[in-house]
CSV table of N, CA and C in Angstrom, one decimal:
chain,number,residue,atom,x,y,z
A,1,UNK,N,141.3,-13.3,32.2
A,1,UNK,CA,142.3,-12.4,31.9
A,1,UNK,C,141.7,-11.0,31.8
A,2,UNK,N,142.4,-10.0,32.3
A,2,UNK,CA,142.0,-8.6,32.3
A,2,UNK,C,142.8,-7.9,31.2
A,3,UNK,N,142.0,-7.3,30.3
A,3,UNK,CA,142.7,-6.6,29.2
A,3,UNK,C,143.7,-5.5,29.7
A,4,UNK,N,143.4,-4.9,30.8
A,4,UNK,CA,144.3,-3.9,31.4
A,4,UNK,C,145.6,-4.4,31.7
A,5,UNK,N,145.7,-5.7,32.2
A,5,UNK,CA,146.9,-6.3,32.5
A,5,UNK,C,147.7,-6.8,31.3
A,6,UNK,N,147.0,-6.9,30.2
A,6,UNK,CA,147.7,-7.3,28.9
A,6,UNK,C,148.8,-6.4,28.6
A,7,UNK,N,148.7,-5.1,29.0
A,7,UNK,CA,149.7,-4.1,28.8
A,7,UNK,C,151.1,-4.6,29.3
A,8,UNK,N,151.1,-5.1,30.5
A,8,UNK,CA,152.3,-5.6,31.1
A,8,UNK,C,152.9,-6.7,30.3
A,9,UNK,N,152.1,-7.6,29.9
A,9,UNK,CA,152.7,-8.8,29.2
A,9,UNK,C,153.1,-8.5,27.8
A,10,UNK,N,152.4,-7.6,27.1
A,10,UNK,CA,152.7,-7.2,25.8
A,10,UNK,C,154.0,-6.3,25.7
A,11,UNK,N,154.3,-5.5,26.7
A,11,UNK,CA,155.4,-4.6,26.7
A,11,UNK,C,156.7,-5.4,27.1
A,12,UNK,N,156.6,-6.5,27.7
A,12,UNK,CA,157.7,-7.3,28.2
A,12,UNK,C,158.7,-7.6,27.1
A,13,UNK,N,160.0,-7.3,27.3
A,13,UNK,CA,161.0,-7.6,26.4
A,13,UNK,C,161.8,-8.8,26.9
A,14,UNK,N,161.9,-8.9,28.2
A,14,UNK,CA,162.5,-10.0,28.9
A,14,UNK,C,161.5,-10.8,29.7
A,15,UNK,N,161.7,-12.1,29.8
A,15,UNK,CA,160.8,-12.9,30.6
A,15,UNK,C,159.4,-13.2,30.1
A,16,UNK,N,159.2,-12.9,28.8
A,16,UNK,CA,157.9,-13.0,28.2
A,16,UNK,C,157.3,-14.4,28.3
A,17,UNK,N,158.0,-15.4,28.0
A,17,UNK,CA,157.5,-16.8,28.1
A,17,UNK,C,157.2,-17.1,29.6
A,18,UNK,N,158.1,-16.7,30.5
A,18,UNK,CA,158.0,-17.0,31.9
A,18,UNK,C,156.8,-16.3,32.5
A,19,UNK,N,156.6,-15.1,32.1
A,19,UNK,CA,155.4,-14.3,32.5
A,19,UNK,C,154.1,-15.0,32.1
A,20,UNK,N,154.0,-15.4,30.9
A,20,UNK,CA,152.8,-16.1,30.4
A,20,UNK,C,152.5,-17.4,31.2
A,21,UNK,N,153.6,-18.1,31.5
A,21,UNK,CA,153.4,-19.3,32.3
A,21,UNK,C,152.9,-19.0,33.7
A,22,UNK,N,153.5,-18.0,34.3
A,22,UNK,CA,153.1,-17.6,35.6
A,22,UNK,C,151.6,-17.1,35.6
A,23,UNK,N,151.3,-16.3,34.6
A,23,UNK,CA,149.9,-15.8,34.5
A,23,UNK,C,148.9,-17.0,34.4
A,24,UNK,N,149.2,-17.9,33.5
A,24,UNK,CA,148.3,-19.0,33.4
A,24,UNK,C,148.1,-19.8,34.7
A,25,UNK,N,149.2,-20.1,35.3
A,25,UNK,CA,149.2,-20.8,36.6
A,25,UNK,C,148.4,-20.1,37.7
A,26,UNK,N,148.6,-18.8,37.8
A,26,UNK,CA,147.9,-18.0,38.8
A,26,UNK,C,146.4,-17.9,38.5
A,27,UNK,N,146.1,-17.6,37.3
A,27,UNK,CA,144.7,-17.5,36.9
A,27,UNK,C,143.9,-18.8,37.1
A,28,UNK,N,144.6,-19.9,37.1
A,28,UNK,CA,144.0,-21.2,37.4
A,28,UNK,C,143.6,-21.4,38.8
A,29,UNK,N,143.9,-20.4,39.6
A,29,UNK,CA,143.6,-20.5,41.1
A,29,UNK,C,142.3,-19.8,41.4
A,30,UNK,N,141.6,-19.3,40.4
A,30,UNK,CA,140.3,-18.6,40.7
A,30,UNK,C,140.4,-17.2,41.3
A,31,UNK,N,141.5,-16.5,41.0
A,31,UNK,CA,141.7,-15.2,41.4
A,31,UNK,C,141.3,-14.2,40.3
A,32,UNK,N,141.2,-12.9,40.7
A,32,UNK,CA,140.8,-11.8,39.8
A,32,UNK,C,142.1,-11.1,39.4
A,33,UNK,N,142.3,-10.9,38.1
A,33,UNK,CA,143.5,-10.2,37.6
A,33,UNK,C,143.2,-8.7,37.5
A,34,UNK,N,144.2,-8.0,38.0
A,34,UNK,CA,144.1,-6.5,37.9
A,34,UNK,C,145.5,-6.0,37.6
A,35,UNK,N,145.6,-4.7,37.3
A,35,UNK,CA,146.9,-4.1,37.0
A,35,UNK,C,147.1,-3.0,38.1
A,36,UNK,N,148.0,-3.3,39.0
A,36,UNK,CA,148.3,-2.3,40.1
A,36,UNK,C,149.8,-2.1,40.1
A,37,UNK,N,150.2,-0.8,40.3
A,37,UNK,CA,151.6,-0.4,40.4
A,37,UNK,C,152.4,-0.8,39.1
A,38,UNK,N,151.6,-0.9,38.0
A,38,UNK,CA,152.3,-1.2,36.8
A,38,UNK,C,152.5,-2.7,36.6
A,39,UNK,N,152.1,-3.6,37.5
A,39,UNK,CA,152.3,-5.0,37.4
A,39,UNK,C,151.0,-5.8,37.6
A,40,UNK,N,150.9,-7.0,37.0
A,40,UNK,CA,149.7,-7.8,37.3
A,40,UNK,C,149.6,-8.1,38.8
A,41,UNK,N,148.4,-7.9,39.3
A,41,UNK,CA,148.1,-8.2,40.7
A,41,UNK,C,146.9,-9.0,40.7
A,42,UNK,N,146.9,-10.1,41.5
A,42,UNK,CA,145.8,-11.0,41.5
A,42,UNK,C,145.2,-11.0,42.9
A,43,UNK,N,143.9,-10.8,42.9
A,43,UNK,CA,143.2,-10.7,44.2
A,43,UNK,C,142.2,-11.8,44.4
A,44,UNK,N,141.9,-12.0,45.7
A,44,UNK,CA,140.9,-13.0,46.1
A,44,UNK,C,140.1,-12.4,47.2
A,45,UNK,N,138.8,-12.2,47.0
A,45,UNK,CA,137.9,-11.6,48.0
A,45,UNK,C,138.4,-10.2,48.4
A,46,UNK,N,138.8,-9.4,47.3
A,46,UNK,CA,139.3,-8.1,47.4
A,46,UNK,C,140.6,-7.9,48.2
A,47,UNK,N,141.3,-9.0,48.4
A,47,UNK,CA,142.7,-8.9,49.0
A,47,UNK,C,143.7,-9.2,48.0
A,48,UNK,N,144.8,-8.4,47.9
A,48,UNK,CA,145.9,-8.7,47.0
A,48,UNK,C,146.5,-10.0,47.5
A,49,UNK,N,146.8,-10.9,46.6
A,49,UNK,CA,147.3,-12.2,46.9
A,49,UNK,C,148.7,-12.4,46.2
A,50,UNK,N,148.8,-12.2,44.9
A,50,UNK,CA,150.0,-12.4,44.2
A,50,UNK,C,150.3,-11.3,43.2
A,51,UNK,N,151.5,-10.9,43.1
A,51,UNK,CA,152.0,-10.0,42.1
A,51,UNK,C,153.0,-10.7,41.2
A,52,UNK,N,153.0,-10.4,39.9
A,52,UNK,CA,154.1,-10.9,39.0
A,52,UNK,C,154.9,-9.7,38.5
A,53,UNK,N,156.2,-9.8,38.6
A,53,UNK,CA,157.0,-8.7,38.2
A,53,UNK,C,158.4,-9.2,37.7
A,54,UNK,N,159.1,-8.4,37.0
A,54,UNK,CA,160.4,-8.8,36.5
A,54,UNK,C,161.5,-7.9,36.9
A,55,UNK,N,162.7,-8.5,37.0
A,55,UNK,CA,163.9,-7.8,37.4
A,55,UNK,C,165.0,-8.1,36.4
A,56,UNK,N,166.1,-7.5,36.5
A,56,UNK,CA,167.1,-7.7,35.5
A,56,UNK,C,167.6,-9.1,35.5
A,57,UNK,N,167.8,-9.8,36.6
A,57,UNK,CA,168.3,-11.1,36.7
A,57,UNK,C,167.2,-12.2,36.8
A,58,UNK,N,166.0,-11.8,37.1
A,58,UNK,CA,165.0,-12.9,37.3
A,58,UNK,C,163.6,-12.3,37.3
A,59,UNK,N,162.6,-13.1,37.1
A,59,UNK,CA,161.2,-12.7,37.2
A,59,UNK,C,160.6,-13.4,38.5
A,60,UNK,N,159.6,-12.9,39.0
A,60,UNK,CA,159.1,-13.4,40.3
A,60,UNK,C,157.6,-13.3,40.4
A,61,UNK,N,157.1,-14.1,41.3
A,61,UNK,CA,155.7,-13.9,41.8
A,61,UNK,C,155.9,-13.7,43.3
A,62,UNK,N,155.2,-12.7,43.8
A,62,UNK,CA,155.3,-12.3,45.2
A,62,UNK,C,154.0,-12.5,45.8
A,63,UNK,N,154.0,-13.1,47.0
A,63,UNK,CA,152.7,-13.3,47.7
A,63,UNK,C,152.6,-12.2,48.8
A,64,UNK,N,151.4,-11.6,48.8
A,64,UNK,CA,151.2,-10.5,49.7
A,64,UNK,C,150.7,-11.1,51.1
A,65,UNK,N,151.1,-10.6,52.1
A,65,UNK,CA,150.7,-10.9,53.5
A,65,UNK,C,150.6,-12.4,53.8
A,66,UNK,N,151.5,-13.1,53.2
A,66,UNK,CA,151.6,-14.5,53.5
A,66,UNK,C,150.5,-15.4,52.9
A,67,UNK,N,149.6,-14.8,52.1
A,67,UNK,CA,148.5,-15.6,51.5
A,67,UNK,C,149.1,-16.6,50.4
A,68,UNK,N,148.6,-17.7,50.3
A,68,UNK,CA,149.1,-18.7,49.3
A,68,UNK,C,147.9,-19.1,48.5
């Protein structure tokens, strides 16, 4: 876990439990956690792989450039 990304999770008013579950799941994949564009961004070999973000109706994990 990256303390810089903690900001995103601590300020969350909605989706807090879901964000924590997504974070734990993604970190279990051996990626590096960073904070980019105000959202947690997970990288592998210096490539953005997954972002976690929330919207009004849902929270999501987005995969960059088709990486899984």
